[in-house]
Coordinates of C-alpha atoms in Angstrom, one line a residue:
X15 CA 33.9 -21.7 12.2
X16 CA 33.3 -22.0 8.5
X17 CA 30.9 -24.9 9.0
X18 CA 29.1 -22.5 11.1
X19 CA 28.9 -20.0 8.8
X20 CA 27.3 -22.6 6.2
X21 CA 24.7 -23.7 9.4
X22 CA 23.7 -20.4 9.9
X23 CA 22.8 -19.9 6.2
X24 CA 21.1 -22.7 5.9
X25 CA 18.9 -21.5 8.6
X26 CA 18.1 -18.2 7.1
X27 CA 18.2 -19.7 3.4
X28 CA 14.0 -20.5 4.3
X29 CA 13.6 -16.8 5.8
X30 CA 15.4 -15.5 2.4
X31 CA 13.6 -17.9 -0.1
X32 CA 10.7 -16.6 1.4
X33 CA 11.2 -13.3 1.5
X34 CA 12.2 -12.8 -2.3
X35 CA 9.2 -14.5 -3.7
X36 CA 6.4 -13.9 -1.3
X37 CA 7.3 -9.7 -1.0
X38 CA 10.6 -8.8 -2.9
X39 CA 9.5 -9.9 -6.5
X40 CA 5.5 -9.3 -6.2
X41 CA 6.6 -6.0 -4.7
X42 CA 8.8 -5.0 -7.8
X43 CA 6.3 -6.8 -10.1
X44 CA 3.3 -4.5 -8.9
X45 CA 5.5 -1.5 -9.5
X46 CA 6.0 -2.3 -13.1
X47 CA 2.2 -3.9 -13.7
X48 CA 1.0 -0.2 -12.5
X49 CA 1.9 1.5 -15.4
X50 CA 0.6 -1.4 -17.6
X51 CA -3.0 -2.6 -18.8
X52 CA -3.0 -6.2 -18.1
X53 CA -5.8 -8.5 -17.1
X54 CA -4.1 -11.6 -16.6
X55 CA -5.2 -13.1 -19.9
X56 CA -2.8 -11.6 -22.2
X57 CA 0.5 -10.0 -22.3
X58 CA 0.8 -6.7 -20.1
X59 CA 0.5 -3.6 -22.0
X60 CA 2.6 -0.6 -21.4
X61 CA 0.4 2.5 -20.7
X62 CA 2.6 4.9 -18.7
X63 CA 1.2 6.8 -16.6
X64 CA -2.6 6.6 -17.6
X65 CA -3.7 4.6 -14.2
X66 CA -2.5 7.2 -11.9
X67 CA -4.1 10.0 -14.2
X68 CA -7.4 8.4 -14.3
X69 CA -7.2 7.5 -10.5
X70 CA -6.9 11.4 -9.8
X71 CA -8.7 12.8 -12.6
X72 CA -12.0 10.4 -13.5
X73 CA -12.2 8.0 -10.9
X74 CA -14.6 9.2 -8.3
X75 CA -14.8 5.6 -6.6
X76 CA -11.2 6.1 -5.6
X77 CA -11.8 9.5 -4.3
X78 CA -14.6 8.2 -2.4
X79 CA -12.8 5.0 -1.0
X80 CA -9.5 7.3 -0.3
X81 CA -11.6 9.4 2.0
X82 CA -13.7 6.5 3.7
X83 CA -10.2 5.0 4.3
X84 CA -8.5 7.9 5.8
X85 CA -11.8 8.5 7.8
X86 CA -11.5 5.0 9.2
X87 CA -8.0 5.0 10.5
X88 CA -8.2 8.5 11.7
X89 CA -11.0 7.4 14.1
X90 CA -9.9 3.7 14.7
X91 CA -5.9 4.6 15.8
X92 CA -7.1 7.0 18.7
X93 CA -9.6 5.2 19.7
X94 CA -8.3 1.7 20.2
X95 CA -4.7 3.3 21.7
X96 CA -6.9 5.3 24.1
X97 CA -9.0 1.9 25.0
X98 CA -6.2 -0.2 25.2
X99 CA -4.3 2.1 27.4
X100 CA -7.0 2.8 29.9
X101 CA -7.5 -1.7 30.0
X102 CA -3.8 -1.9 30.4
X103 CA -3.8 1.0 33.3
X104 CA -6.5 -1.1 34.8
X105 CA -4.7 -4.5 34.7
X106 CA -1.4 -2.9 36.1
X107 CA -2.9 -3.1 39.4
X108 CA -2.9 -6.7 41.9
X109 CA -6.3 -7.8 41.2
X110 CA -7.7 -11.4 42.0
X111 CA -7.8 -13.5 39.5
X112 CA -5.7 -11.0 37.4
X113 CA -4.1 -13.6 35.0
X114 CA -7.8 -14.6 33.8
X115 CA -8.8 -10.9 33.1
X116 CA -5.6 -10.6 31.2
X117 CA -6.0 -13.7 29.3
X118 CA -10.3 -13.0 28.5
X119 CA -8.9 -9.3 27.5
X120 CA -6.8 -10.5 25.0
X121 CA -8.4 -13.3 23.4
X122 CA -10.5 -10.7 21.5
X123 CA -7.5 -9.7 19.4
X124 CA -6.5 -13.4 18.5
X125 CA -10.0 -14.0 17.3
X126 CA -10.9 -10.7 16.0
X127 CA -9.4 -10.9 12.7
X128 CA -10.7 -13.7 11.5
X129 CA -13.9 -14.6 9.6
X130 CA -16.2 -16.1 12.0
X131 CA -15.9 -13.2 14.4
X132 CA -16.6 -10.8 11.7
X133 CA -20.2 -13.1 10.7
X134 CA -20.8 -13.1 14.5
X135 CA -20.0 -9.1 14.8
X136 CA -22.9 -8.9 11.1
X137 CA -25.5 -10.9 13.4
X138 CA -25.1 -8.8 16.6
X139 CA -25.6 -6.0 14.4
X140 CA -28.8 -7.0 12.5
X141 CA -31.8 -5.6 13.1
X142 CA -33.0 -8.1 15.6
X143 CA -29.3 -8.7 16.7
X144 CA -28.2 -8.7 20.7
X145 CA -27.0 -4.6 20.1
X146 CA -30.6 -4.0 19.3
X147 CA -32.4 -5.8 21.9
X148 CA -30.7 -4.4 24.6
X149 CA -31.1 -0.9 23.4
X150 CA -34.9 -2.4 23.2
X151 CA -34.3 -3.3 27.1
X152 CA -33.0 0.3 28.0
X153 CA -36.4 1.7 25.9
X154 CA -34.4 3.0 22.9
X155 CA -35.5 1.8 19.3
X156 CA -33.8 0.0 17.1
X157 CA -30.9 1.0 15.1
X158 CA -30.2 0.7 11.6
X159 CA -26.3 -0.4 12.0
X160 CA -25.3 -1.5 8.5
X161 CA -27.7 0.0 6.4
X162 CA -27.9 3.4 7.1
X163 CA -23.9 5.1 5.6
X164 CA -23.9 7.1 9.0
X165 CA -24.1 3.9 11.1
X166 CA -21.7 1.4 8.7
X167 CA -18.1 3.1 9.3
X168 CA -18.7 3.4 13.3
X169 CA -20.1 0.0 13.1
X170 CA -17.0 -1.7 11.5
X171 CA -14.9 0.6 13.6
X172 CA -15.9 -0.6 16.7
X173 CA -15.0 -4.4 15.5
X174 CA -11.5 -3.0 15.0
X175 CA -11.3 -1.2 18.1
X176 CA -12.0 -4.4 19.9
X177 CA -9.2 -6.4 18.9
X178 CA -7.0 -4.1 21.0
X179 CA -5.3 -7.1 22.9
X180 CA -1.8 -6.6 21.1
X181 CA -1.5 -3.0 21.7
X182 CA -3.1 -3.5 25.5
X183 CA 0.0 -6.2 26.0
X184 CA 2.6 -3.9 25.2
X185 CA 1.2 -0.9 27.4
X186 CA 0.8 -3.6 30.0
X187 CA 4.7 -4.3 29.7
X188 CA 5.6 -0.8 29.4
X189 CA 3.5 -0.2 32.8
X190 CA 5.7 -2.2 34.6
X191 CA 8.9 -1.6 33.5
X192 CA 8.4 1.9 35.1
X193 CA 10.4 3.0 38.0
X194 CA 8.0 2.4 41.3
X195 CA 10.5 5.2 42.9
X196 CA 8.8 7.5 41.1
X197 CA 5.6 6.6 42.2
X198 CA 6.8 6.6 45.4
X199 CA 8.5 10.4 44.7
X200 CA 5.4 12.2 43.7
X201 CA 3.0 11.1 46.6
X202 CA 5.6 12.2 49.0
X203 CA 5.5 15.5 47.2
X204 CA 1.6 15.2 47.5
X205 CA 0.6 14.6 43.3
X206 CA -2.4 13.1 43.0
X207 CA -3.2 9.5 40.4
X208 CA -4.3 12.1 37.7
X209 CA -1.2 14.2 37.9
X210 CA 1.1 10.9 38.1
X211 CA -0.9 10.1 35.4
X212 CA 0.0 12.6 33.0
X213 CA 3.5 13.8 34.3
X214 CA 5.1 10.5 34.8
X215 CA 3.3 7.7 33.5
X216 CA 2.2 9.2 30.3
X217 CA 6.0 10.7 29.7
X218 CA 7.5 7.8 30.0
X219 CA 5.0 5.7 27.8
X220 CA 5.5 7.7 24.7
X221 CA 8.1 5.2 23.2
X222 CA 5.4 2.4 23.5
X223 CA 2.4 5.2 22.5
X224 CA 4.5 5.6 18.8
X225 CA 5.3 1.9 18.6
X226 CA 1.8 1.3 18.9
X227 CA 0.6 4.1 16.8
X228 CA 2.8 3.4 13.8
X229 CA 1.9 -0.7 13.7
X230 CA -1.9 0.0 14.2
X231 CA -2.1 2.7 11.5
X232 CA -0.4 0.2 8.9
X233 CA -3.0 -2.6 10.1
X234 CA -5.6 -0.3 9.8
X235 CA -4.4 1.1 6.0
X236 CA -4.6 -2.8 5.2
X237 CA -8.3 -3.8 7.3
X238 CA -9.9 -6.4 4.5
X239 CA -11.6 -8.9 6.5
X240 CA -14.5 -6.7 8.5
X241 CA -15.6 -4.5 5.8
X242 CA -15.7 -7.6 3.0
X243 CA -17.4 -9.8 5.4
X244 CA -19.8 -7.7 6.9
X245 CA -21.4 -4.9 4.3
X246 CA -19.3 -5.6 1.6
X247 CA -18.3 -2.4 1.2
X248 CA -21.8 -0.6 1.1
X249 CA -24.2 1.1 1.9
X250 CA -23.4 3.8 -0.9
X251 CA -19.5 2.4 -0.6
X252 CA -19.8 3.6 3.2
X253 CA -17.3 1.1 4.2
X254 CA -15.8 1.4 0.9
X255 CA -12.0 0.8 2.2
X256 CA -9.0 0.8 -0.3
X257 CA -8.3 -2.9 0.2
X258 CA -11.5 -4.2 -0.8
X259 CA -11.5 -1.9 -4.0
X260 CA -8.0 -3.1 -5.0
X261 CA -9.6 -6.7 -4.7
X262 CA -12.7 -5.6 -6.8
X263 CA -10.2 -4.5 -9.2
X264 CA -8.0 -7.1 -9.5
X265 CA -10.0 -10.1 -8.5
X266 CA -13.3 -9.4 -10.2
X267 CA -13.0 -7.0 -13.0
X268 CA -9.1 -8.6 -13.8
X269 CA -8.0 -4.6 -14.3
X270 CA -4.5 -6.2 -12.4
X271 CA -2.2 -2.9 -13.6
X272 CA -4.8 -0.8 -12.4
X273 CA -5.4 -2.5 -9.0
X274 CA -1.4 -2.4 -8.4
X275 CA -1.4 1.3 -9.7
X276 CA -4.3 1.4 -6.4
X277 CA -1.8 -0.2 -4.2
X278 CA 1.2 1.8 -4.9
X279 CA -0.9 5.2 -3.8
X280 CA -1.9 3.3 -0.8
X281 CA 1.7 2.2 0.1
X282 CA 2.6 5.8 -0.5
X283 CA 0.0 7.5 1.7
X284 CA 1.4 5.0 4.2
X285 CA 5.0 6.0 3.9
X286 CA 4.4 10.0 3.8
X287 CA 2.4 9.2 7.1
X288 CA 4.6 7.0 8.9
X289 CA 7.4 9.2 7.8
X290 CA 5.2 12.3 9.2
X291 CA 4.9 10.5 12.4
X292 CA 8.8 9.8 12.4
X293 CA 9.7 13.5 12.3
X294 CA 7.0 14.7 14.9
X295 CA 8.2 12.0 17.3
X296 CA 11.1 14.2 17.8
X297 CA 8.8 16.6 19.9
X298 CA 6.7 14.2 22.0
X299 CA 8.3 11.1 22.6
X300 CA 10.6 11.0 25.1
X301 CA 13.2 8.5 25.3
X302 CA 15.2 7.5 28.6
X303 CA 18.7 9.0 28.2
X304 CA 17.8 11.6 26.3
X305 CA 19.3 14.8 26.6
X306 CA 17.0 16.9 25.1
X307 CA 15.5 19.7 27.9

């Protein structure tokens, strides 16, 4: 028993190594280098509360990369649930060749984070990219998709949206877990797919709906890859997201207690929202078991 003991530590001694110096200690460290002035050269410099003041007070880059931010999950989350549902819904049914739709659906989410995809997603974009000539086809003139501000966010958005594999696999797995009894229930009382739809289907999703919501709303707080790749943040800061100007910060100007100072408001905007999402669960998610009328 005791030999077991020392076996199973020594399998979780990698998971715990990991987890202190990869998140516990640069977590605690960027707590303490936000109230600091350091720029990686010289010895961090205690400045109290000065980063936060100035990120409220005089930064108007912040405020304008706050709101992008905020404006791109706020359209991304609903969107790619909505998407992913309606794909799911669509691959619940016995199709041919239904593994092979499955497999080409998802793919898109493996690949969609990285780098290449996000140079392909620039050149389908361009001017005289494959978006533009086939709105050229249909007679509609070409669109300026990164460089007019109007066009930049939606753009990137779209690239998000269309890793929805993840989220589409888990509504998949939540489809047909449900109860084919109640299916069966409501067309005998004469409901129709649009009314099984909403008062079953939907119902008993909710679990898998907040699940969903809550892990794409943290991915899409920390989006890096698209925006940096792509427009670089422009045109006019545009697609000016929070990550990329904590990198700016940290990376390229070396203001390190400021970028972490950055971090910390993002991490909190996170929490409060998550924690927001926690307490209105109580009202829409319905959980099987539940005695609540």
């Amino acid at each position: 028993m005791k030999g077991q003991r020392f076996l199973g530590l020594g399998y979780l001694t990698p998971y715990i190594v990991g987890l202190l110096v990869f998140t516990a200690i640069p977590f605690v460290g960027s707590f303490y280098l936000s109230f600091t002035s350091y720029d990686l050269m010289s010895e961090p410099r205690w400045s109290g509360l000065a980063n936060y003041v100035k990120l409220f007070t005089r930064d108007r880059t912040f405020l304008k990369s706050l709101n992008v931010t905020l404006l791109y999950v706020f359209l991304t989350v609903p969107l790619k649930l909505a998407f992913a549902l309606f794909i799911a819904a669509i691959l619940n049914y016995r199709l041919k060749f239904i593994g092979f739709f499955r497999t080409a659906f998802y793919v898109p989410s493996i690949l969609g984070g990285s780098i290449a995809i996000a140079v392909l997603w620039r050149y389908i974009f361009a001017t005289e990219g494959l978006a533009n000539m086939a709105l050229a086809t249909l007679g509609f003139g070409p669109v300026d998709w990164f460089g007019d501000p109007g066009n930049a966010l939606f753009t990137i958005t779209l690239l998000r949206c269309w890793q929805f594999g993840s989220a589409m696999v888990i509504f998949l797995a939540a489809l047909q877990s449900i109860d084919k009894s109640l299916y069966e229930a409501a067309a005998i009382d004469g409901a129709g797919k649009t009314r099984t739809f909403f008062f079953i289907t939907l119902p008993l999703l909710t679990p898998v709906i907040f699940f969903n919501l809550i892990m794409q709303m943290v991915q899409a707080f920390q989006e890096f890859n698209g925006p940096y790749i792509i427009t670089q943040g422009g045109p006019l800061k545009a697609t000016y997201l929070l990550p990329l100007y904590i990198y700016d910060e940290a990376f390229k100007k070396f203001n390190m207690g400021y970028a972490s100072a950055i971090a910390w408001v993002l991490f909190v905007i996170i929490t409060a929202l998550t924690l927001v999402a926690f307490w209105s669960s109580k009202k829409w998610v319905y959980y099987a078991g539940d005695k609540r009328s």
